[in-house]
Short mmCIF file of C-alpha atoms and ligand atoms in Angstrom, two decimals:
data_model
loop_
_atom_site.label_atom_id
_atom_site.label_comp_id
_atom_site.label_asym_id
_atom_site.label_seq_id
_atom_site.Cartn_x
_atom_site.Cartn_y
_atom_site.Cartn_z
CA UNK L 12 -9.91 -21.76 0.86
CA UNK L 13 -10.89 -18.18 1.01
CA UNK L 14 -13.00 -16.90 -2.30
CA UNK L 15 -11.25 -14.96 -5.01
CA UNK L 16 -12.46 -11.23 -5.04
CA UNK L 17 -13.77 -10.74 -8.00
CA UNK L 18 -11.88 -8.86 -10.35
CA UNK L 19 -11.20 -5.21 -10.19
CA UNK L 20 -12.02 -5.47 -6.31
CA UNK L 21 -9.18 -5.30 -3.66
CA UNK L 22 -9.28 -7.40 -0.57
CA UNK L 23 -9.73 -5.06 2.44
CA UNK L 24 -6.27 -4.59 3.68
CA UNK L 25 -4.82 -5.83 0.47
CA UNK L 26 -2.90 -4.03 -1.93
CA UNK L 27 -5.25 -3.20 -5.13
CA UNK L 28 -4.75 -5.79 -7.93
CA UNK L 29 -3.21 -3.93 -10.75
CA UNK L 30 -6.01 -3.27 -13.40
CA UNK L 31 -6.02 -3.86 -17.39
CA UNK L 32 -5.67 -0.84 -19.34
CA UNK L 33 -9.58 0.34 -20.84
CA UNK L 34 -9.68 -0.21 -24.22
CA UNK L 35 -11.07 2.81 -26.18
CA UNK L 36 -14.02 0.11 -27.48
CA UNK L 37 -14.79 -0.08 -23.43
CA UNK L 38 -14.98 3.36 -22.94
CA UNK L 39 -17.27 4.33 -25.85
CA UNK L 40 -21.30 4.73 -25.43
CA UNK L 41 -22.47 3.15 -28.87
CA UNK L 42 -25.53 5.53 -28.53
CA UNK L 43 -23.03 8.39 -28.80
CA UNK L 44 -21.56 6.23 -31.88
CA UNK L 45 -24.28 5.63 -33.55
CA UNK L 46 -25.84 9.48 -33.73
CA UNK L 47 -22.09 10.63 -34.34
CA UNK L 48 -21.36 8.16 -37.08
CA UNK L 49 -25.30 7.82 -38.70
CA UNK L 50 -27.89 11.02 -37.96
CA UNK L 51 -27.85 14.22 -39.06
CA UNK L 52 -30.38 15.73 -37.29
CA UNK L 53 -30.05 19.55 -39.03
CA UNK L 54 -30.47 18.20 -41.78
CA UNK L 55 -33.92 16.15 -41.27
CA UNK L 56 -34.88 19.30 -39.64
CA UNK L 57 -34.20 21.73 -42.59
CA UNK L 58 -35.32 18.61 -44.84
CA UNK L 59 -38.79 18.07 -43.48
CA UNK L 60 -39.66 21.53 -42.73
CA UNK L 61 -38.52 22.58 -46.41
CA UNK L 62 -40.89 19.25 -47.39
CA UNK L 63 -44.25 20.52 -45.44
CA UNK L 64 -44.00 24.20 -46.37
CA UNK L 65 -43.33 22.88 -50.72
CA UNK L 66 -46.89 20.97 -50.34
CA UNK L 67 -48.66 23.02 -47.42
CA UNK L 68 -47.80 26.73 -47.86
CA UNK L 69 -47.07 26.68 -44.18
CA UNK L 70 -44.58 26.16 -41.66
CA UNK L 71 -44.81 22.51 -39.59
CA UNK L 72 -45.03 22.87 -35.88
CA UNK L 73 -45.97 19.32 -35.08
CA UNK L 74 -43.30 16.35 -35.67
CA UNK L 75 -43.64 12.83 -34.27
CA UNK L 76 -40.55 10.90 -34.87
CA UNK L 77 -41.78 6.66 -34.91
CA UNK L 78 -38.47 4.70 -33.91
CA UNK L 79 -37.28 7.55 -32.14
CA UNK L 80 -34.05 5.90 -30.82
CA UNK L 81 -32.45 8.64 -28.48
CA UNK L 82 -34.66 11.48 -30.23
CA UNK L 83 -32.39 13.41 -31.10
CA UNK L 84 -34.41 14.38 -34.37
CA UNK L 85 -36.75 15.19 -32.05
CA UNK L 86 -34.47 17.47 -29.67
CA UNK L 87 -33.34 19.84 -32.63
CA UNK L 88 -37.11 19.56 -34.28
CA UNK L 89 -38.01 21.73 -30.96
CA UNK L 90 -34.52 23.45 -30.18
CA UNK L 91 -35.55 25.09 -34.11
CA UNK L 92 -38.54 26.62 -33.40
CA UNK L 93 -40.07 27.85 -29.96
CA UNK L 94 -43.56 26.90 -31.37
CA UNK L 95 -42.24 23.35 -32.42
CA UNK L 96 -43.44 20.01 -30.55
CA UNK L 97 -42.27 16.58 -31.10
CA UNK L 98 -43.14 13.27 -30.09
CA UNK L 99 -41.09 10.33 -30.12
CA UNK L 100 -42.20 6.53 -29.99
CA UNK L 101 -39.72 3.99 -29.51
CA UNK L 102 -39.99 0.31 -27.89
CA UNK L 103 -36.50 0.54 -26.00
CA UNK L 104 -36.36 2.29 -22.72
CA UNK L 105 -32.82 2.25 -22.12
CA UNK L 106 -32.42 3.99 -25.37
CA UNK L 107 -35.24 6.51 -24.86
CA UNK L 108 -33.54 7.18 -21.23
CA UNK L 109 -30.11 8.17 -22.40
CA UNK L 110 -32.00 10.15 -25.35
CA UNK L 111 -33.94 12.11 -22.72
CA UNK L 112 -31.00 12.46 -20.07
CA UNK L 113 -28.38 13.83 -23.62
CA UNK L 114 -31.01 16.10 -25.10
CA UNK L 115 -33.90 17.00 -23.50
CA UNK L 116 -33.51 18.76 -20.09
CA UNK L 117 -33.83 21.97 -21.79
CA UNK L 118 -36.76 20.57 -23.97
CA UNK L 119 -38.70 18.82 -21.67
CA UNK L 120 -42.09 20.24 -22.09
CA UNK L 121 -41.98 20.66 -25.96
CA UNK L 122 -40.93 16.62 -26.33
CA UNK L 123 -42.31 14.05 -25.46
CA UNK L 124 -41.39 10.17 -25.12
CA UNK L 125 -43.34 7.48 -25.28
CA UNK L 126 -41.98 4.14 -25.09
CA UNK L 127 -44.71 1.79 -26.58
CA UNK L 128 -44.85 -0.12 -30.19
CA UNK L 129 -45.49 2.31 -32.76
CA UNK L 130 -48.58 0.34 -33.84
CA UNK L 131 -49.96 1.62 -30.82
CA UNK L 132 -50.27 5.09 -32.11
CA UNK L 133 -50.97 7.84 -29.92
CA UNK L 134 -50.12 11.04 -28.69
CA UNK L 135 -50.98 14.74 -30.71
CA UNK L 136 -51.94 14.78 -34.22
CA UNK L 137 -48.83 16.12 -35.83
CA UNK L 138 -48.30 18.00 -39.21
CA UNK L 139 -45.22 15.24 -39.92
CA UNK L 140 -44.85 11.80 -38.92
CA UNK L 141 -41.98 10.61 -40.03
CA UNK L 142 -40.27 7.12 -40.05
CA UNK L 143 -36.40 7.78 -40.91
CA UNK L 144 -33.45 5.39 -41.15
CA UNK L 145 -35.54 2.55 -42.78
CA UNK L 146 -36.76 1.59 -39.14
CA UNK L 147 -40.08 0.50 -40.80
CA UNK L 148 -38.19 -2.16 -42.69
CA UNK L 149 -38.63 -3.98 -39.11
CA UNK L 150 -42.25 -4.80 -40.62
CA UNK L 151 -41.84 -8.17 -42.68
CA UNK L 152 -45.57 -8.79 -44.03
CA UNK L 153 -47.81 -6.48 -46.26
CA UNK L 154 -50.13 -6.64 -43.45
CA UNK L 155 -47.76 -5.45 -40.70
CA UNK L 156 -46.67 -2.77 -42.63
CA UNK L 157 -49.89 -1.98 -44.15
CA UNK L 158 -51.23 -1.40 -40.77
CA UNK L 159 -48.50 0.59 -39.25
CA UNK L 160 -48.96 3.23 -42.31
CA UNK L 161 -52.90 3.20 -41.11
CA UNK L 162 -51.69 4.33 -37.48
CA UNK L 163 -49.24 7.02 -38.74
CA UNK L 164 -51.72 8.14 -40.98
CA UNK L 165 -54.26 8.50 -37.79
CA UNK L 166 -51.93 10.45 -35.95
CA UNK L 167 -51.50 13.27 -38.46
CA UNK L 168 -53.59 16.83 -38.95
CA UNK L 169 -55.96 16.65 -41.63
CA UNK L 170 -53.17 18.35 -44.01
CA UNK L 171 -50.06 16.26 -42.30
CA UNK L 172 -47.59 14.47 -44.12
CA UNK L 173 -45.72 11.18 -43.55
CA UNK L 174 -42.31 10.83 -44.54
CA UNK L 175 -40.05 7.48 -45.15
CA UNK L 176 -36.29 7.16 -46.15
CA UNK L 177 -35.81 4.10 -48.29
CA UNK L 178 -32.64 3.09 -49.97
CA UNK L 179 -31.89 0.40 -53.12
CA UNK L 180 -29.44 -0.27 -55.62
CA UNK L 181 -27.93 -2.95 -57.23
CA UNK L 182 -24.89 -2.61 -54.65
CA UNK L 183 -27.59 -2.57 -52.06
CA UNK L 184 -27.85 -6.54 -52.09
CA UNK L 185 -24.26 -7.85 -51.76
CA UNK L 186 -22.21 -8.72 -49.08
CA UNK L 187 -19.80 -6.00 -48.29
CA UNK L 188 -18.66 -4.01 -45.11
CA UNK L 189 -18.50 -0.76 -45.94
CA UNK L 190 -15.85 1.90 -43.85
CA UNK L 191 -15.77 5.16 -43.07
CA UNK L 192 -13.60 7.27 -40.77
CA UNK L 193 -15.37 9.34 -38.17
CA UNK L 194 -13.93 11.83 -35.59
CA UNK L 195 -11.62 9.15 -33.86
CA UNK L 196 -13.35 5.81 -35.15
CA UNK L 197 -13.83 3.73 -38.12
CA UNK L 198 -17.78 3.15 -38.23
CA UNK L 199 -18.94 -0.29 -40.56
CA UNK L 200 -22.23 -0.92 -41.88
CA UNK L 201 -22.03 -4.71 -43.14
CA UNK L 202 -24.64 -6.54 -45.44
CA UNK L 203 -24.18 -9.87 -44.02
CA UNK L 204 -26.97 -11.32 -45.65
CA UNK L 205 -30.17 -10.88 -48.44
CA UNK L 206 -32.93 -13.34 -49.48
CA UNK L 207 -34.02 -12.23 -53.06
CA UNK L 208 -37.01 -14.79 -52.23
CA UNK L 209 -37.98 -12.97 -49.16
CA UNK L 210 -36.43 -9.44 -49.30
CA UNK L 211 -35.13 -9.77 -46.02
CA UNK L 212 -31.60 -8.42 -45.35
CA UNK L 213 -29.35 -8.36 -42.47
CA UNK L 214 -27.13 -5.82 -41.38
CA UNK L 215 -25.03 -5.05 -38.51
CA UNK L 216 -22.96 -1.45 -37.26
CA UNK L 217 -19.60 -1.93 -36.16
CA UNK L 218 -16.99 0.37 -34.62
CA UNK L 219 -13.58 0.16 -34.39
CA UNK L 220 -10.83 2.53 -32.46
CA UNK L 221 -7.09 3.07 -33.14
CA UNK L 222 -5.91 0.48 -30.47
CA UNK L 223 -7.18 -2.09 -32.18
CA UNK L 224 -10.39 -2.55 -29.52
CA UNK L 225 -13.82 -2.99 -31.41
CA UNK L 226 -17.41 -2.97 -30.73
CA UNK L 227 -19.08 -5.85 -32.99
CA UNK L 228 -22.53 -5.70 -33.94
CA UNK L 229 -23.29 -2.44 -31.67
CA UNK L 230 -26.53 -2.74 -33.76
CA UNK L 231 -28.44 -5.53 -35.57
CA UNK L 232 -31.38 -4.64 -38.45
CA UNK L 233 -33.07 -8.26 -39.18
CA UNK L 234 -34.93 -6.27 -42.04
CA UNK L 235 -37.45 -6.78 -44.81
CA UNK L 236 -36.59 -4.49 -48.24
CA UNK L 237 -39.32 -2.48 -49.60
CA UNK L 238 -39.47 -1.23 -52.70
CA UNK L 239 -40.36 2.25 -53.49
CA UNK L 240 -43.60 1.00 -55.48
CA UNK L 241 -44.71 -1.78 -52.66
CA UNK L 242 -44.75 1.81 -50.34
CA UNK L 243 -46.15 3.67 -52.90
CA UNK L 244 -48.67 1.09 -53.27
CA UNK L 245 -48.96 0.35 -49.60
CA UNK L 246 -49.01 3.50 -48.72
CA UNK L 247 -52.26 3.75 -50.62
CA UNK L 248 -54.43 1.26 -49.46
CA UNK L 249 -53.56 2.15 -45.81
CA UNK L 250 -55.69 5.30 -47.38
CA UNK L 251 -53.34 8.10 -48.06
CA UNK L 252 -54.62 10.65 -50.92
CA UNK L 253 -51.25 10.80 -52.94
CA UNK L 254 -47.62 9.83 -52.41
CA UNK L 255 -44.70 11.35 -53.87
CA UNK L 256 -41.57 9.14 -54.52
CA UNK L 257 -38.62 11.69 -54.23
CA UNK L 258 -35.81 11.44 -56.34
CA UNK L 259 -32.33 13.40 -55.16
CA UNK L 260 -31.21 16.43 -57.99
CA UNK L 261 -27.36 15.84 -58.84
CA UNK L 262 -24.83 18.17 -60.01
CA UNK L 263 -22.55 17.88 -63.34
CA UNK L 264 -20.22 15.33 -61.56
CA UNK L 265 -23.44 13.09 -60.31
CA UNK L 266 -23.33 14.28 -56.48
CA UNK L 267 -25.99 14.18 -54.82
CA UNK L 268 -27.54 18.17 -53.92
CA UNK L 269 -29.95 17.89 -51.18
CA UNK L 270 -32.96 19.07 -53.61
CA UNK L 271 -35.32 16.84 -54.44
CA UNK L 272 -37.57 16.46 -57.18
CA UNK L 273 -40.48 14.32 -58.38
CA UNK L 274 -39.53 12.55 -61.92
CA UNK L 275 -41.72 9.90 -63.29
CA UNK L 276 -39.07 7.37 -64.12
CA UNK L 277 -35.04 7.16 -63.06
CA UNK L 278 -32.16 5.14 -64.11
CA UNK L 279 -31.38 2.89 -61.45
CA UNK L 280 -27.77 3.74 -59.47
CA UNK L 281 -25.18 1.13 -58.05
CA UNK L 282 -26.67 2.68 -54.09
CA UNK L 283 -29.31 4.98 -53.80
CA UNK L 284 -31.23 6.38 -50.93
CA UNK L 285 -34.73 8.92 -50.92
CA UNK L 286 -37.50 9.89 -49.73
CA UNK L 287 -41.31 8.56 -50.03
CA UNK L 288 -43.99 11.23 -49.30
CA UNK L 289 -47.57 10.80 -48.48
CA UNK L 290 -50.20 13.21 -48.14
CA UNK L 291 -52.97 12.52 -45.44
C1 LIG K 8 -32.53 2.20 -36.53
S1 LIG K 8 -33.06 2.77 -34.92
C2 LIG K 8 -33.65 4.33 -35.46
C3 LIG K 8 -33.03 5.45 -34.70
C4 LIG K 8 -33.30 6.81 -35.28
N1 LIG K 8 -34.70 7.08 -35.45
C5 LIG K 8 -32.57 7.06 -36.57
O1 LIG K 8 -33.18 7.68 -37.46
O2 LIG K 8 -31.43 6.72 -36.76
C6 LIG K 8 -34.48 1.79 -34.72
C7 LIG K 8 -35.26 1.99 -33.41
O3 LIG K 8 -36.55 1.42 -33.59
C8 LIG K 8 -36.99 0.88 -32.36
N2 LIG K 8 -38.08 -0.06 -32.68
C9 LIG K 8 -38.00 -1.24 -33.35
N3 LIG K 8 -39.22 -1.76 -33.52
C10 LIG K 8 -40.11 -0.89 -32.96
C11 LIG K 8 -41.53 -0.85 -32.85
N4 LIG K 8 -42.30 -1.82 -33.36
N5 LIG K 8 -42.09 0.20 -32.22
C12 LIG K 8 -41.32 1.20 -31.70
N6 LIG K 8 -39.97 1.23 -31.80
C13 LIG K 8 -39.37 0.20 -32.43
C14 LIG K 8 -35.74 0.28 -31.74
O4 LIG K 8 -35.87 0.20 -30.33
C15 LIG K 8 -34.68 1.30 -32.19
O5 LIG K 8 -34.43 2.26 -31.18
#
């Protein structure tokens, strides 16, 4: 009996097999997804420049971006600034190879990549080091996480900076699937699960696309919550001088600004998300 062609492939000499219709899920690149739906990479710019020069009196040349993903952070770090460097670290080289084929050809010799475990350290000494989207959250024991703030901390000038995003909440914790529209997809970030005895939480990106097509669990975050104080305090013994837990200014309605200041004490929100700074 002859073999079935597999599918998609004629026979030669055979008319081609009529083909299913792509779904707009099987067209999409959920690394285009992803930085369309979650990064704002003007905005860390502006954000951690605006950060360095309030505590340093001068303008940061040096980024490295730990979990780099597709670097884009890194990308517009050195597109804003001829001066500028960046270095990113991320484990994945399939993601680091569509992040260097999307945005650095132009950049090339003011980025680099290096695909290794961020424990491993390395590279320049940089005036930032910065950890964003709660990648660090990947680090489930004190110890882990301890020593991962020793390495960043070795990689910075003697006046560098690291900076974390961390988020919390008593909405934080529940189950939920939360939607938003973007461009011509729905993106969801769902809190499947959290362990008050642990801390750990897991939570999963979704897309979906207006014929109905979807791409489940395009990402997966097996995390451990940290508190602001356990980084604080963390932070610390890996032998940082000071940190400064961030707290975003509001307006009269209670929307967030984009300035942030340094209170001793806040009322805690339904969701919140900041920024922890530590001084080498
Ligand atoms: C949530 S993505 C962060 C992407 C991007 N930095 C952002 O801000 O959205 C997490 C990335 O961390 C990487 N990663 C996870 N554990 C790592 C480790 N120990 N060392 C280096 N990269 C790691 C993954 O490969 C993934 O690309």
């Amino acid at each position: 009996m002859a073999r079935k062609p597999p599918p998609g492939r004629a026979r030669a000499g055979s008319k081609p097999e009529p083909q299913a219709p792509r779904t707009l899920a099987s067209r999409a690149d959920r690394h285009d997804l992803y930085e369309r739906s979650v990064q704002d990479p003007e905005g860390d710019v502006r954000t951690l420049a605006r950060l360095f020069k309030r505590l340093r009196e001068r303008p940061a040349l040096h980024l490295r971006e730990d979990f780099c993903g597709t670097a884009t952070l890194s990308a517009h770090w050195a597109a804003s600034a001829s001066r500028r460097t960046a270095v990113g670290v991320d484990l994945d080289a399939e993601t680091l190879a569509w992040g260097r084929a999307r945005h650095l050809a132009a950049l090339d010799s003011r980025v680099t990549l290096l695909q290794r475990d961020v424990l491993e350290g390395g590279g320049r000494k940089v005036d930032i080091a910065c950890a964003l989207n709660f990648s660090y959250c990947v680090f489930k024991t004190r110890e882990q996480l301890r020593r991962y703030f020793e390495v960043a901390r070795s990689g910075l000038a003697s006046d560098g900076i690291f900076v974390l995003d961390c988020f919390g909440g008593w909405g934080a914790f529940r189950p939920e699937r939360e939607r938003r529209k973007v461009d011509d997809f729905h993106y969801e970030w769902e809190r499947a699960h959290f362990d008050p005895l642990t801390n750990e939480i897991l939570c999963y990106i979704h897309f979906a696309f207006a014929d109905g097509s979807r791409i489940d669990r395009a990402f997966v975050y097996d995390w451990r919550w940290w508190s602001v104080q356990e980084l604080r305090e963390l932070m610390l013994e890996a032998g940082f001088s000071y940190v400064h837990a961030l707290w975003e200014r509001t307006d009269d309605d209670g929307d967030g600004t984009g300035a942030y200041y340094e209170p001793r004490r806040v009322e805690n929100q339904e969701l919140w998300w900041t920024y922890v700074v530590a001084e080498r």
